[in-house]
PDB file of C-alpha atoms in Angstrom:
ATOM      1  CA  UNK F   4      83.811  75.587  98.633  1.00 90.00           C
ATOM      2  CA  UNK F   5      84.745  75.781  94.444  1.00 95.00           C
ATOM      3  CA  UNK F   6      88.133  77.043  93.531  1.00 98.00           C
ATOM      4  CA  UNK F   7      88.152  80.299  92.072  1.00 98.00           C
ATOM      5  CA  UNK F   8      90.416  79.330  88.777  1.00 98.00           C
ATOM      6  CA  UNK F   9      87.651  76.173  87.978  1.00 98.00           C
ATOM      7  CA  UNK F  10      84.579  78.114  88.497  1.00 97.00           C
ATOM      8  CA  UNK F  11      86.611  80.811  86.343  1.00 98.00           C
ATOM      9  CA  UNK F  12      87.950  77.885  83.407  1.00 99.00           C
ATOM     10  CA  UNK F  13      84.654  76.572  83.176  1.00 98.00           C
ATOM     11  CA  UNK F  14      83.389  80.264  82.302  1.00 98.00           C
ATOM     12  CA  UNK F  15      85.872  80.810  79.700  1.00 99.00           C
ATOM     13  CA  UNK F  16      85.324  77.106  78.403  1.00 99.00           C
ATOM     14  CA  UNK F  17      81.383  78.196  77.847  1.00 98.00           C
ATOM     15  CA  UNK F  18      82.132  81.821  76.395  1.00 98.00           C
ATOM     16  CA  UNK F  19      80.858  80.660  73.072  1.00 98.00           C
ATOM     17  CA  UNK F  20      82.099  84.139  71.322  1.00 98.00           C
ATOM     18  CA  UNK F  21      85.603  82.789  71.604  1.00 98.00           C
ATOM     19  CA  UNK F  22      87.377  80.086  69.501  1.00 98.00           C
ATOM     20  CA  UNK F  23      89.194  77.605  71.152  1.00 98.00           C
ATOM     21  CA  UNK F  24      92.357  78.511  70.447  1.00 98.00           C
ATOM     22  CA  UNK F  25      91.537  82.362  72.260  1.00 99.00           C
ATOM     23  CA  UNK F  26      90.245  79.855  75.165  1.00 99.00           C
ATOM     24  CA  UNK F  27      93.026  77.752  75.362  1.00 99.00           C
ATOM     25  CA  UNK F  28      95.646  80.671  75.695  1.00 98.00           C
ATOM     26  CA  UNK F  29      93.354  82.456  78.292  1.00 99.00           C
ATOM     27  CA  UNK F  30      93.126  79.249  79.980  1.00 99.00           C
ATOM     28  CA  UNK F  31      96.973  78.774  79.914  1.00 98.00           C
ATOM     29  CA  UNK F  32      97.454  82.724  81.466  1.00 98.00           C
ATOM     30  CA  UNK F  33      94.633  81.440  84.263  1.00 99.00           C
ATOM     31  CA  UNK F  34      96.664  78.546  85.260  1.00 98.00           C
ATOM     32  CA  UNK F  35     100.038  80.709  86.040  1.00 98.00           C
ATOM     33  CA  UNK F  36      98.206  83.190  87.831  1.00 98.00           C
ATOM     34  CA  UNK F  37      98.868  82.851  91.867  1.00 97.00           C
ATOM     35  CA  UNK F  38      96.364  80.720  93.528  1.00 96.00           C
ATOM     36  CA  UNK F  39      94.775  81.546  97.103  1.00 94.00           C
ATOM     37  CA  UNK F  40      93.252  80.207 100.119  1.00 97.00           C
ATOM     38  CA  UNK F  41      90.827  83.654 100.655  1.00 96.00           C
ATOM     39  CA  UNK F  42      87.310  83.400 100.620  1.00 96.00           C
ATOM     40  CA  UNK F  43      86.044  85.551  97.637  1.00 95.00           C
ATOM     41  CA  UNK F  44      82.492  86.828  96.434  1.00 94.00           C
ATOM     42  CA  UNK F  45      82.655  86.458  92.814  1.00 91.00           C
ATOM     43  CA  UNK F  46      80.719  89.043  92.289  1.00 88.00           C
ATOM     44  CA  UNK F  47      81.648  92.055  93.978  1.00 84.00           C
ATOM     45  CA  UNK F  48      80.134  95.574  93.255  1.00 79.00           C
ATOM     46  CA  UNK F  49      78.702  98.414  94.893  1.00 77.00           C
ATOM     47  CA  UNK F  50      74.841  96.929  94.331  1.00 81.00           C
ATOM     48  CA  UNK F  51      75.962  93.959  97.006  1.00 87.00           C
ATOM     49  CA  UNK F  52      77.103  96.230  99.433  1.00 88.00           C
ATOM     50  CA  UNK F  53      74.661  97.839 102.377  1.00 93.00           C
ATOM     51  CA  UNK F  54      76.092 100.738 104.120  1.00 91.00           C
ATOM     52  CA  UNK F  55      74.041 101.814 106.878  1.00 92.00           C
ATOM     53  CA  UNK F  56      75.335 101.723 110.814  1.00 95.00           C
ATOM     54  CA  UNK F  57      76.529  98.291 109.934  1.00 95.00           C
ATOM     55  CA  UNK F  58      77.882  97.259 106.380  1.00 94.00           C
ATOM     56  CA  UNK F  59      76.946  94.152 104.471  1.00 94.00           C
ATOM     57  CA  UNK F  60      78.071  92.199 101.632  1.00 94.00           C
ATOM     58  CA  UNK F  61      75.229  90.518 100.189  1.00 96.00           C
ATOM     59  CA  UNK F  62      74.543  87.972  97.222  1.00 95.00           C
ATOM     60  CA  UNK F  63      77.279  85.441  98.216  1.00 95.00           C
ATOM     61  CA  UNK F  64      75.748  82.369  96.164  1.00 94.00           C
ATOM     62  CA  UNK F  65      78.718  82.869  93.680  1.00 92.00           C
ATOM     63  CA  UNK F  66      81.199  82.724  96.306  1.00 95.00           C
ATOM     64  CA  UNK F  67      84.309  80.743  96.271  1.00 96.00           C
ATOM     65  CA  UNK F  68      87.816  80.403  97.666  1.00 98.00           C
ATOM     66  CA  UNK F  69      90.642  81.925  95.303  1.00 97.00           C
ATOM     67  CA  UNK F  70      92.534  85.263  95.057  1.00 97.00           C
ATOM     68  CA  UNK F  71      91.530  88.016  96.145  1.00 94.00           C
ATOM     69  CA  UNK F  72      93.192  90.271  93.462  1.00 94.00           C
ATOM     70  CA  UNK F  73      90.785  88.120  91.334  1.00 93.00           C
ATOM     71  CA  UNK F  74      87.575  89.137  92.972  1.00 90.00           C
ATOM     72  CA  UNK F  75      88.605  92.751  92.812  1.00 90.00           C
ATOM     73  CA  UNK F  76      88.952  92.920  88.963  1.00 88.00           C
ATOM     74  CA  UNK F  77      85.356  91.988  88.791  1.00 78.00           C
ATOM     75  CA  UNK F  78      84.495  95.582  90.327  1.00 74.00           C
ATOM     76  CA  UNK F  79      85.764  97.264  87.071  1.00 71.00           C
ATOM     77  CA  UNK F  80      82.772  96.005  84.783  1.00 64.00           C
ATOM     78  CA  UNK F  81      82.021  96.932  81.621  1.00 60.00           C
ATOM     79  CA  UNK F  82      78.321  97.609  81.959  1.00 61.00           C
ATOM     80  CA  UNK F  83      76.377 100.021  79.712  1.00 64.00           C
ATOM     81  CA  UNK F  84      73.341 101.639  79.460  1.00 67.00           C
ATOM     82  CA  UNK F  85      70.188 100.934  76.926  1.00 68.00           C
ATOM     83  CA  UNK F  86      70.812 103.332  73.948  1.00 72.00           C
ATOM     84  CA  UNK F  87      67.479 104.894  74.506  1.00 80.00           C
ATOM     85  CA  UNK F  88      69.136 106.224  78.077  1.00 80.00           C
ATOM     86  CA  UNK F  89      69.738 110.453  77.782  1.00 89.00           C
ATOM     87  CA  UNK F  90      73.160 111.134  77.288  1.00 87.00           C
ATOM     88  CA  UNK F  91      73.382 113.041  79.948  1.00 90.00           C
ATOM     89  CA  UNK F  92      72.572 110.269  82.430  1.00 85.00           C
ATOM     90  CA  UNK F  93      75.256 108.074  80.635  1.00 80.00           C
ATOM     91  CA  UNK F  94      77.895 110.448  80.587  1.00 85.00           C
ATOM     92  CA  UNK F  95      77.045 111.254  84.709  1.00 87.00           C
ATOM     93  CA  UNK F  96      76.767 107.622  85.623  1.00 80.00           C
ATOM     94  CA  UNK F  97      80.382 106.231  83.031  1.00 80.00           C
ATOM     95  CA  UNK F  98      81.953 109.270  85.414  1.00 83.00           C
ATOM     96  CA  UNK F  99      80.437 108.099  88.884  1.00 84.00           C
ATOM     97  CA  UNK F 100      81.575 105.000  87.679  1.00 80.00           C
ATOM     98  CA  UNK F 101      85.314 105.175  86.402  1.00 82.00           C
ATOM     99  CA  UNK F 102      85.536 107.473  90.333  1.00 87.00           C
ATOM    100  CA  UNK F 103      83.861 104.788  92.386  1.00 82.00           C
ATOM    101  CA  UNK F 104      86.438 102.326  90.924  1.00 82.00           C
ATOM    102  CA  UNK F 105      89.500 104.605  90.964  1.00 87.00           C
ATOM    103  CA  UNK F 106      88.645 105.570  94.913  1.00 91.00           C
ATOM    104  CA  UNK F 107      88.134 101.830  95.592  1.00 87.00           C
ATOM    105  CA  UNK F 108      91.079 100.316  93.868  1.00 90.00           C
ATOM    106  CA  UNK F 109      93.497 103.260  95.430  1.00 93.00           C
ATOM    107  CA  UNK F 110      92.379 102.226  98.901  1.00 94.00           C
ATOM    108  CA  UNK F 111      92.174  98.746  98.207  1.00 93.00           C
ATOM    109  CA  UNK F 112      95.803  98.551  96.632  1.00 95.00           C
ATOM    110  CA  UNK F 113      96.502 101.257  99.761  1.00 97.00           C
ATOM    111  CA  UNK F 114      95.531  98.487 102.520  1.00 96.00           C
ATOM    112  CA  UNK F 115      96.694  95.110 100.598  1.00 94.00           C
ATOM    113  CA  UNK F 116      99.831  96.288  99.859  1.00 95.00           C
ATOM    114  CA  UNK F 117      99.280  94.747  96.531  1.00 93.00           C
ATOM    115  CA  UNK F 118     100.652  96.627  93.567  1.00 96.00           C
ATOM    116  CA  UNK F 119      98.483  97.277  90.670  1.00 94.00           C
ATOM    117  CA  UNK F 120     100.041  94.598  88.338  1.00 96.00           C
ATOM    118  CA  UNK F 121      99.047  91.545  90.379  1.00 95.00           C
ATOM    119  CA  UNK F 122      95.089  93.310  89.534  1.00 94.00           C
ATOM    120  CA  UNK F 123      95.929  93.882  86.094  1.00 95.00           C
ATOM    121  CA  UNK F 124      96.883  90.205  85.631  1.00 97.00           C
ATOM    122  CA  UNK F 125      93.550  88.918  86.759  1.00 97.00           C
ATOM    123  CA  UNK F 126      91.512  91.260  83.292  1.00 96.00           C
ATOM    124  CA  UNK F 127      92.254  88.641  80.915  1.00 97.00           C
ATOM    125  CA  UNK F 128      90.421  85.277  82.373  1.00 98.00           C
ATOM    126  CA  UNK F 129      87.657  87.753  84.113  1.00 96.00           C
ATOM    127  CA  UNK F 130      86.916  89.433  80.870  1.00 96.00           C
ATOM    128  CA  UNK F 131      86.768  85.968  79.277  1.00 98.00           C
ATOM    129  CA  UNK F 132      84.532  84.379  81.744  1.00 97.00           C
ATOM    130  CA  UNK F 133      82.075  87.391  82.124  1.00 94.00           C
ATOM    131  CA  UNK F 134      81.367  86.288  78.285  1.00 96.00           C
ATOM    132  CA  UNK F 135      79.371  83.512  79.472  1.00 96.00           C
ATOM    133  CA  UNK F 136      77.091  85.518  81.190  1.00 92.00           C
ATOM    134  CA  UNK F 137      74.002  87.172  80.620  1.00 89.00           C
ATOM    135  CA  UNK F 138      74.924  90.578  79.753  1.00 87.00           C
ATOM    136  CA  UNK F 139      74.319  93.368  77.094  1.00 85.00           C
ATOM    137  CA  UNK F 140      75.555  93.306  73.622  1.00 88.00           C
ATOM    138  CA  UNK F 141      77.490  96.474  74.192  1.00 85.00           C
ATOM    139  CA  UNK F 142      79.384  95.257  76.755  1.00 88.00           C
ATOM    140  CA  UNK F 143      79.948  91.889  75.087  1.00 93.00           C
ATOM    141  CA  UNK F 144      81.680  93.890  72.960  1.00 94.00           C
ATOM    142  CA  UNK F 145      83.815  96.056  75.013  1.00 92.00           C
ATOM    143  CA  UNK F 146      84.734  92.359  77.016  1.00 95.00           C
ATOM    144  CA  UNK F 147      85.738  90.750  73.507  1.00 97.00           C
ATOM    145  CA  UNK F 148      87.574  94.060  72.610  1.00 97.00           C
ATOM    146  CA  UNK F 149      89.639  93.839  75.839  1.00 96.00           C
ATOM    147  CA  UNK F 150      90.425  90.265  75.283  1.00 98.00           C
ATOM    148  CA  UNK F 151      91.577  90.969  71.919  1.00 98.00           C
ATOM    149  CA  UNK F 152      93.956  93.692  72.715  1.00 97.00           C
ATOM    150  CA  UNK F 153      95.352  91.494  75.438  1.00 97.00           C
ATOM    151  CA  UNK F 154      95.883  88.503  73.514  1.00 95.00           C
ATOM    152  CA  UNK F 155      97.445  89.829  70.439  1.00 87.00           C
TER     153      UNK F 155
END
């Protein structure tokens, strides 16, 4: 199975929004992060997870062996809504949202015994490699304002 940290330099190497020098230092914080043995899904969020009398994780074809505080920074995305959406619907969903992730990461950080920092370390190269996806403008933007905060 790939290594989390290649599947994750490669990303940042094809984030084309970001000069090399941005991708070099990202690539450079990647490399000193911890490295694990634990299988991950590389794309975990609540739209791969079935909850019925059983639970399921589905859509494992991005799968990989890494850290696991990796795979859980992926669950705070950065997704948006079209601009035609009612405000309403945007301002009910960003709130579902921003609980969903607060209820999951206090539980998660609850039963890894992880504190919140070895998480927070992970935003940098998972911002940067979510560039070279296919994703909205809007949250293109929101990724490259992230990486900019962090990197100055």
């Amino acid at each position: 199975m790939v290594k989390q940290k290649v599947i994750l330099a490669r990303n940042i190497q094809n984030a084309w929004q970001l000069s090399d020098d941005v991708k070099k230092k990202i690539i450079d914080v990647l490399e000193r992060l911890p490295d694990g043995e634990c299988l991950c899904h590389g794309d975990f969020h609540p739209d791969n997870v079935i909850v019925g009398e059983r639970h399921w994780v589905i859509d494992w074809m991005t799968g990989m062996v890494g850290n696991p505080a990796g795979d859980v920074v992926l669950l705070f995305r950065f997704g948006t809504l079209p601009d035609e959406a009612p405000r309403a619907v945007k301002e009910a969903l960003q709130h579902m949202s921003t609980k969903i992730s607060q209820i999951y990461l206090e539980r998660y950080l609850s039963c890894s015994g992880l504190p919140f920092s070895d998480i927070d370390e992970w935003m940098l190269p998972i911002a940067a490699a979510r560039l070279s996806e296919w994703i909205p403008d809007r949250e293109k933007q929101l990724l490259l304002n992230l990486i900019e905060e962090r990197i100055s």
